[in-house]
Amino acid sequence: MNDTGIEGAEIVVVGGSSGMGLALARRLLSEGAHVTVAGRAAARLEAAKRSLDDHPRLRTAVLDLTREDEVAAFFGARDRVDHIVSTAADIEGAYQLLPDMQLSAAQRVVESKFYGPLLLAKHGAPCLPPSGSITYTSGVAAYRPAARGSVVAAVNAALEGLVRALAVELAPLRINAVSPGWVNTPIWEFVAGDARKATLEAMAQRLPAGRVGRPEDIADAIRFLIGNGFATGTILHVEGGHRLV
Protein backbone atom coordinates (compact mmCIF):
# COMPACT_ATOMS: atom_id res chain seq x y z
CA MET A 1 0.00 0.00 0.00
CA ASN A 2 1.12 3.55 -0.71
CA ASP A 3 -0.30 7.04 -0.54
CA THR A 4 -1.43 7.19 -4.17
CA GLY A 5 -3.93 4.38 -4.59
CA ILE A 6 -5.94 1.62 -3.01
CA GLU A 7 -6.47 -0.65 -5.99
CA GLY A 8 -6.81 -4.22 -4.79
CA ALA A 9 -7.10 -3.31 -1.09
CA GLU A 10 -9.59 -5.11 1.14
CA ILE A 11 -11.62 -2.50 3.02
CA VAL A 12 -14.39 -3.05 5.57
CA VAL A 13 -16.98 -0.28 5.92
CA VAL A 14 -19.21 -0.73 8.96
CA GLY A 15 -22.40 1.28 8.63
CA GLY A 16 -21.95 1.49 4.88
CA SER A 17 -25.51 0.72 3.84
CA SER A 18 -26.57 4.37 3.64
CA GLY A 19 -25.39 7.97 3.82
CA MET A 20 -21.69 8.63 4.25
CA GLY A 21 -20.73 4.97 4.40
CA LEU A 22 -22.53 4.18 1.16
CA ALA A 23 -20.88 7.14 -0.56
CA LEU A 24 -17.50 5.90 0.66
CA ALA A 25 -18.16 2.37 -0.58
CA ARG A 26 -19.01 3.77 -4.01
CA ARG A 27 -15.83 5.85 -4.03
CA LEU A 28 -13.62 2.94 -2.97
CA LEU A 29 -15.11 0.58 -5.54
CA SER A 30 -14.50 3.16 -8.26
CA GLU A 31 -10.79 3.09 -7.36
CA GLY A 32 -10.46 -0.67 -7.56
CA ALA A 33 -10.80 -1.67 -3.91
CA HIS A 34 -12.60 -4.76 -2.65
CA VAL A 35 -15.24 -3.53 -0.22
CA THR A 36 -17.22 -5.35 2.46
CA VAL A 37 -20.17 -3.30 3.68
CA ALA A 38 -21.31 -4.45 7.12
CA GLY A 39 -24.42 -3.48 9.03
CA ARG A 40 -27.20 -4.81 11.24
CA ALA A 41 -30.10 -4.79 8.80
CA ALA A 42 -30.11 -7.36 5.99
CA ALA A 43 -32.75 -5.41 4.06
CA ARG A 44 -30.67 -2.24 4.08
CA LEU A 45 -27.62 -4.18 2.95
CA GLU A 46 -29.60 -5.56 0.01
CA ALA A 47 -30.70 -2.03 -0.87
CA ALA A 48 -27.06 -0.90 -0.72
CA LYS A 49 -26.06 -3.70 -3.11
CA ARG A 50 -28.70 -2.53 -5.57
CA SER A 51 -27.58 1.08 -5.19
CA LEU A 52 -24.02 -0.01 -5.98
CA ASP A 53 -25.19 -2.06 -8.99
CA ASP A 54 -24.26 -5.31 -7.25
CA HIS A 55 -20.61 -4.54 -7.99
CA PRO A 56 -18.44 -7.65 -8.41
CA ARG A 57 -15.92 -6.40 -5.83
CA LEU A 58 -18.64 -5.68 -3.27
CA ARG A 59 -19.58 -8.00 -0.43
CA THR A 60 -22.04 -7.47 2.39
CA ALA A 61 -22.16 -8.89 5.91
CA VAL A 62 -24.76 -8.70 8.65
CA LEU A 63 -22.90 -7.45 11.72
CA ASP A 64 -23.90 -5.77 14.97
CA LEU A 65 -20.73 -3.97 15.99
CA THR A 66 -21.97 -3.67 19.58
CA ARG A 67 -21.87 -7.46 20.07
CA GLU A 68 -18.36 -8.67 20.76
CA ASP A 69 -19.08 -12.24 19.69
CA GLU A 70 -20.24 -11.04 16.28
CA VAL A 71 -17.29 -8.70 15.81
CA ALA A 72 -14.82 -11.41 16.81
CA ALA A 73 -16.43 -13.95 14.46
CA PHE A 74 -16.52 -11.44 11.60
CA PHE A 75 -12.80 -10.72 11.72
CA GLY A 76 -11.97 -14.32 12.54
CA ALA A 77 -13.44 -15.28 9.17
CA ARG A 78 -11.43 -12.67 7.19
CA ASP A 79 -8.45 -13.89 5.21
CA ARG A 80 -7.23 -10.32 4.76
CA VAL A 81 -8.22 -6.78 5.74
CA ASP A 82 -6.21 -3.68 4.81
CA HIS A 83 -8.39 -0.89 6.22
CA ILE A 84 -11.41 -0.59 8.50
CA VAL A 85 -13.90 2.28 8.51
CA SER A 86 -16.89 2.85 10.78
CA THR A 87 -19.62 5.36 10.01
CA ALA A 88 -22.18 3.55 12.17
CA ALA A 89 -24.31 5.49 14.63
CA ASP A 90 -27.56 4.64 16.39
CA ILE A 91 -28.98 7.96 17.59
CA GLU A 92 -32.68 7.15 17.42
CA GLY A 93 -34.37 8.77 20.39
CA ALA A 94 -31.16 10.38 21.65
CA TYR A 95 -31.88 13.98 20.62
CA GLN A 96 -34.01 14.91 23.62
CA LEU A 97 -33.94 17.44 26.42
CA LEU A 98 -32.85 15.83 29.66
CA PRO A 99 -36.35 15.51 31.19
CA ASP A 100 -37.40 13.42 28.19
CA MET A 101 -34.19 11.46 27.76
CA GLN A 102 -34.51 7.69 28.00
CA LEU A 103 -31.36 6.03 29.29
CA SER A 104 -31.81 3.20 26.79
CA ALA A 105 -31.51 5.68 23.90
CA ALA A 106 -28.36 7.18 25.42
CA GLN A 107 -26.89 3.72 25.88
CA ARG A 108 -27.47 2.88 22.20
CA VAL A 109 -25.44 5.93 21.18
CA VAL A 110 -22.59 4.92 23.48
CA GLU A 111 -22.68 1.34 22.22
CA SER A 112 -22.69 2.27 18.53
CA LYS A 113 -20.21 5.18 18.63
CA PHE A 114 -17.83 4.18 21.42
CA TYR A 115 -18.01 0.52 22.46
CA GLY A 116 -18.52 -0.58 18.85
CA PRO A 117 -15.43 1.28 17.60
CA LEU A 118 -13.50 -0.11 20.55
CA LEU A 119 -14.49 -3.65 19.57
CA LEU A 120 -13.57 -3.01 15.94
CA ALA A 121 -10.09 -2.02 17.07
CA LYS A 122 -9.76 -4.92 19.51
CA HIS A 123 -10.66 -7.61 17.00
CA GLY A 124 -9.86 -5.87 13.73
CA ALA A 125 -6.37 -4.58 14.48
CA PRO A 126 -4.78 -8.05 14.58
CA CYS A 127 -5.99 -8.61 11.00
CA LEU A 128 -4.39 -5.46 9.62
CA PRO A 129 -0.94 -5.16 8.05
CA PRO A 130 1.49 -2.60 9.50
CA SER A 131 0.39 -0.18 6.76
CA GLY A 132 -3.27 -0.58 7.69
CA SER A 133 -5.65 1.94 9.21
CA ILE A 134 -8.86 2.34 11.14
CA THR A 135 -10.98 5.43 10.51
CA TYR A 136 -13.97 6.48 12.60
CA THR A 137 -16.54 9.28 12.34
CA SER A 138 -17.11 11.62 15.26
CA GLY A 139 -18.96 14.89 14.71
CA VAL A 140 -19.12 18.65 15.17
CA ALA A 141 -21.47 18.23 18.14
CA ALA A 142 -18.35 17.62 20.25
CA TYR A 143 -17.38 21.26 19.53
CA ARG A 144 -20.73 22.97 18.95
CA PRO A 145 -23.20 21.15 21.21
CA ALA A 146 -26.82 22.16 21.16
CA ALA A 147 -29.79 21.64 23.45
CA ARG A 148 -31.08 18.06 23.05
CA GLY A 149 -27.65 16.93 21.86
CA SER A 150 -25.80 16.33 25.12
CA VAL A 151 -25.33 12.59 24.68
CA VAL A 152 -24.17 12.82 21.07
CA ALA A 153 -21.74 15.63 21.94
CA ALA A 154 -20.26 13.64 24.81
CA VAL A 155 -19.87 10.41 22.84
CA ASN A 156 -18.23 12.15 19.89
CA ALA A 157 -15.72 13.74 22.26
CA ALA A 158 -15.04 10.37 23.88
CA LEU A 159 -14.48 8.74 20.50
CA GLU A 160 -11.89 11.37 19.59
CA GLY A 161 -10.03 10.62 22.83
CA LEU A 162 -10.09 6.95 21.90
CA VAL A 163 -8.60 7.75 18.49
CA ARG A 164 -5.61 9.47 20.04
CA ALA A 165 -5.03 6.68 22.55
CA LEU A 166 -5.33 3.90 19.97
CA ALA A 167 -2.94 5.70 17.61
CA VAL A 168 -0.30 5.31 20.30
CA GLU A 169 -1.20 1.81 21.47
CA LEU A 170 -1.68 0.24 18.04
CA ALA A 171 1.18 1.96 16.18
CA PRO A 172 2.29 1.61 13.43
CA LEU A 173 -1.37 1.11 12.49
CA ARG A 174 -2.92 4.49 11.76
CA ILE A 175 -6.04 5.44 13.73
CA ASN A 176 -7.97 8.55 12.71
CA ALA A 177 -11.41 10.10 12.64
CA VAL A 178 -13.34 12.43 10.40
CA SER A 179 -15.51 14.93 12.25
CA PRO A 180 -18.40 15.83 9.94
CA GLY A 181 -20.59 18.86 10.33
CA TRP A 182 -24.22 18.85 9.29
CA VAL A 183 -24.50 16.42 6.38
CA ASN A 184 -27.71 15.69 4.50
CA THR A 185 -28.13 12.00 5.25
CA PRO A 186 -31.05 9.83 6.43
CA ILE A 187 -29.93 10.25 10.04
CA TRP A 188 -31.67 13.65 10.04
CA GLU A 189 -35.02 11.86 10.14
CA PHE A 190 -34.17 11.02 13.76
CA VAL A 191 -32.75 14.47 14.54
CA ALA A 192 -35.34 16.81 13.03
CA GLY A 193 -38.21 14.69 11.69
CA ASP A 194 -40.56 16.70 9.48
CA ALA A 195 -38.45 19.82 10.04
CA ARG A 196 -35.43 18.25 8.34
CA LYS A 197 -35.50 20.35 5.17
CA ALA A 198 -36.05 23.68 6.95
CA THR A 199 -33.44 22.88 9.61
CA LEU A 200 -30.76 22.05 7.05
CA GLU A 201 -31.57 25.11 4.94
CA ALA A 202 -31.26 27.39 7.98
CA MET A 203 -27.85 25.93 8.82
CA ALA A 204 -26.70 26.31 5.20
CA GLN A 205 -27.32 30.05 5.48
CA ARG A 206 -25.16 30.23 8.60
CA LEU A 207 -22.17 28.25 7.40
CA PRO A 208 -19.17 29.96 5.75
CA ALA A 209 -19.29 27.24 3.07
CA GLY A 210 -22.82 28.34 2.15
CA ARG A 211 -24.28 24.83 2.24
CA VAL A 212 -24.57 21.76 4.40
CA GLY A 213 -22.45 18.75 3.64
CA ARG A 214 -23.04 15.94 1.18
CA PRO A 215 -22.13 12.32 1.89
CA GLU A 216 -19.47 12.56 -0.82
CA ASP A 217 -17.70 15.33 1.12
CA ILE A 218 -17.16 12.97 4.03
CA ALA A 219 -16.24 10.08 1.75
CA ASP A 220 -13.47 12.25 0.26
CA ALA A 221 -12.11 13.00 3.73
CA ILE A 222 -12.13 9.36 4.82
CA ARG A 223 -10.44 8.39 1.57
CA PHE A 224 -7.67 10.87 2.34
CA LEU A 225 -7.08 9.41 5.79
CA ILE A 226 -7.02 5.86 4.41
CA GLY A 227 -4.40 6.76 1.84
CA ASN A 228 -2.13 9.17 3.70
CA GLY A 229 0.54 7.13 5.44
CA PHE A 230 1.65 10.01 7.69
CA ALA A 231 -1.74 10.81 9.25
CA THR A 232 -2.47 9.16 12.59
CA GLY A 233 -4.18 10.27 15.78
CA THR A 234 -5.79 12.94 13.62
CA ILE A 235 -9.28 14.42 13.76
CA LEU A 236 -10.07 15.78 10.30
CA HIS A 237 -12.79 18.43 10.47
CA VAL A 238 -15.10 18.57 7.45
CA GLU A 239 -17.90 20.83 8.58
CA GLY A 240 -18.17 23.85 6.27
CA GLY A 241 -16.75 26.19 8.91
CA HIS A 242 -19.32 25.26 11.56
CA ARG A 243 -16.81 25.59 14.39
CA LEU A 244 -16.32 29.25 13.42
CA VAL A 245 -19.93 30.37 13.72
mmCIF file of N, CA, C and O in Angstrom, residues 31 43 51 78 86 91 111 130 148-149 152-153 182 215 228 234 242-243:
data_model
loop_
_atom_site.group_PDB
_atom_site.id
_atom_site.type_symbol
_atom_site.label_atom_id
_atom_site.label_comp_id
_atom_site.label_asym_id
_atom_site.label_seq_id
_atom_site.Cartn_x
_atom_site.Cartn_y
_atom_site.Cartn_z
ATOM 1 N N GLU A 31 -12.243 3.065 -7.306
ATOM 2 C CA GLU A 31 -10.786 3.090 -7.357
ATOM 3 C C GLU A 31 -10.173 1.695 -7.341
ATOM 4 O O GLU A 31 -8.956 1.559 -7.225
ATOM 5 N N ALA A 43 -31.999 -6.092 5.112
ATOM 6 C CA ALA A 43 -32.753 -5.408 4.062
ATOM 7 C C ALA A 43 -32.021 -4.170 3.571
ATOM 8 O O ALA A 43 -31.993 -3.888 2.361
ATOM 9 N N SER A 51 -28.045 -0.285 -4.935
ATOM 10 C CA SER A 51 -27.578 1.076 -5.193
ATOM 11 C C SER A 51 -26.190 1.089 -5.819
ATOM 12 O O SER A 51 -25.870 1.967 -6.631
ATOM 13 N N ARG A 78 -12.073 -13.441 8.273
ATOM 14 C CA ARG A 78 -11.434 -12.671 7.193
ATOM 15 C C ARG A 78 -10.064 -13.253 6.876
ATOM 16 O O ARG A 78 -9.242 -13.453 7.775
ATOM 17 N N SER A 86 -15.565 2.915 10.154
ATOM 18 C CA SER A 86 -16.890 2.846 10.780
ATOM 19 C C SER A 86 -17.583 4.195 10.667
ATOM 20 O O SER A 86 -17.070 5.215 11.140
ATOM 21 N N ILE A 91 -28.601 6.802 16.775
ATOM 22 C CA ILE A 91 -28.984 7.960 17.592
ATOM 23 C C ILE A 91 -30.497 8.089 17.721
ATOM 24 O O ILE A 91 -30.980 9.115 18.206
ATOM 25 N N GLU A 111 -23.043 2.651 22.766
ATOM 26 C CA GLU A 111 -22.683 1.339 22.223
ATOM 27 C C GLU A 111 -22.258 1.433 20.761
ATOM 28 O O GLU A 111 -21.286 0.799 20.347
ATOM 29 N N PRO A 130 0.921 -3.798 8.879
ATOM 30 C CA PRO A 130 1.488 -2.596 9.502
ATOM 31 C C PRO A 130 1.098 -1.302 8.793
ATOM 32 O O PRO A 130 1.064 -0.241 9.431
ATOM 33 N N ARG A 148 -30.603 19.364 23.504
ATOM 34 C CA ARG A 148 -31.083 18.057 23.050
ATOM 35 C C ARG A 148 -29.942 17.178 22.546
ATOM 36 O O ARG A 148 -30.164 16.000 22.271
ATOM 37 N N GLY A 149 -28.733 17.719 22.424
ATOM 38 C CA GLY A 149 -27.649 16.927 21.859
ATOM 39 C C GLY A 149 -26.554 16.565 22.833
ATOM 40 O O GLY A 149 -25.426 16.277 22.418
ATOM 41 N N VAL A 152 -24.934 12.925 22.301
ATOM 42 C CA VAL A 152 -24.165 12.818 21.065
ATOM 43 C C VAL A 152 -22.871 13.620 21.167
ATOM 44 O O VAL A 152 -21.803 13.165 20.732
ATOM 45 N N ALA A 153 -22.950 14.814 21.763
ATOM 46 C CA ALA A 153 -21.742 15.626 21.942
ATOM 47 C C ALA A 153 -20.717 14.899 22.797
ATOM 48 O O ALA A 153 -19.521 14.857 22.470
ATOM 49 N N TRP A 182 -22.868 19.241 9.669
ATOM 50 C CA TRP A 182 -24.225 18.855 9.294
ATOM 51 C C TRP A 182 -24.207 18.340 7.861
ATOM 52 O O TRP A 182 -23.883 19.085 6.930
ATOM 53 N N PRO A 215 -22.853 13.538 1.519
ATOM 54 C CA PRO A 215 -22.127 12.319 1.891
ATOM 55 C C PRO A 215 -20.782 12.192 1.185
ATOM 56 O O PRO A 215 -19.808 11.707 1.774
ATOM 57 N N ASN A 228 -3.282 8.385 3.289
ATOM 58 C CA ASN A 228 -2.128 9.171 3.701
ATOM 59 C C ASN A 228 -1.384 8.453 4.821
ATOM 60 O O ASN A 228 -1.857 8.366 5.952
ATOM 61 N N THR A 234 -5.292 11.689 14.174
ATOM 62 C CA THR A 234 -5.789 12.942 13.617
ATOM 63 C C THR A 234 -7.314 12.988 13.624
ATOM 64 O O THR A 234 -7.973 11.998 13.313
ATOM 65 N N HIS A 242 -18.353 25.217 10.459
ATOM 66 C CA HIS A 242 -19.322 25.255 11.556
ATOM 67 C C HIS A 242 -18.692 25.652 12.881
ATOM 68 O O HIS A 242 -19.311 26.337 13.704
ATOM 69 N N ARG A 243 -17.441 25.248 13.131
ATOM 70 C CA ARG A 243 -16.809 25.589 14.394
ATOM 71 C C ARG A 243 -16.512 27.083 14.511
ATOM 72 O O ARG A 243 -16.180 27.577 15.605
#
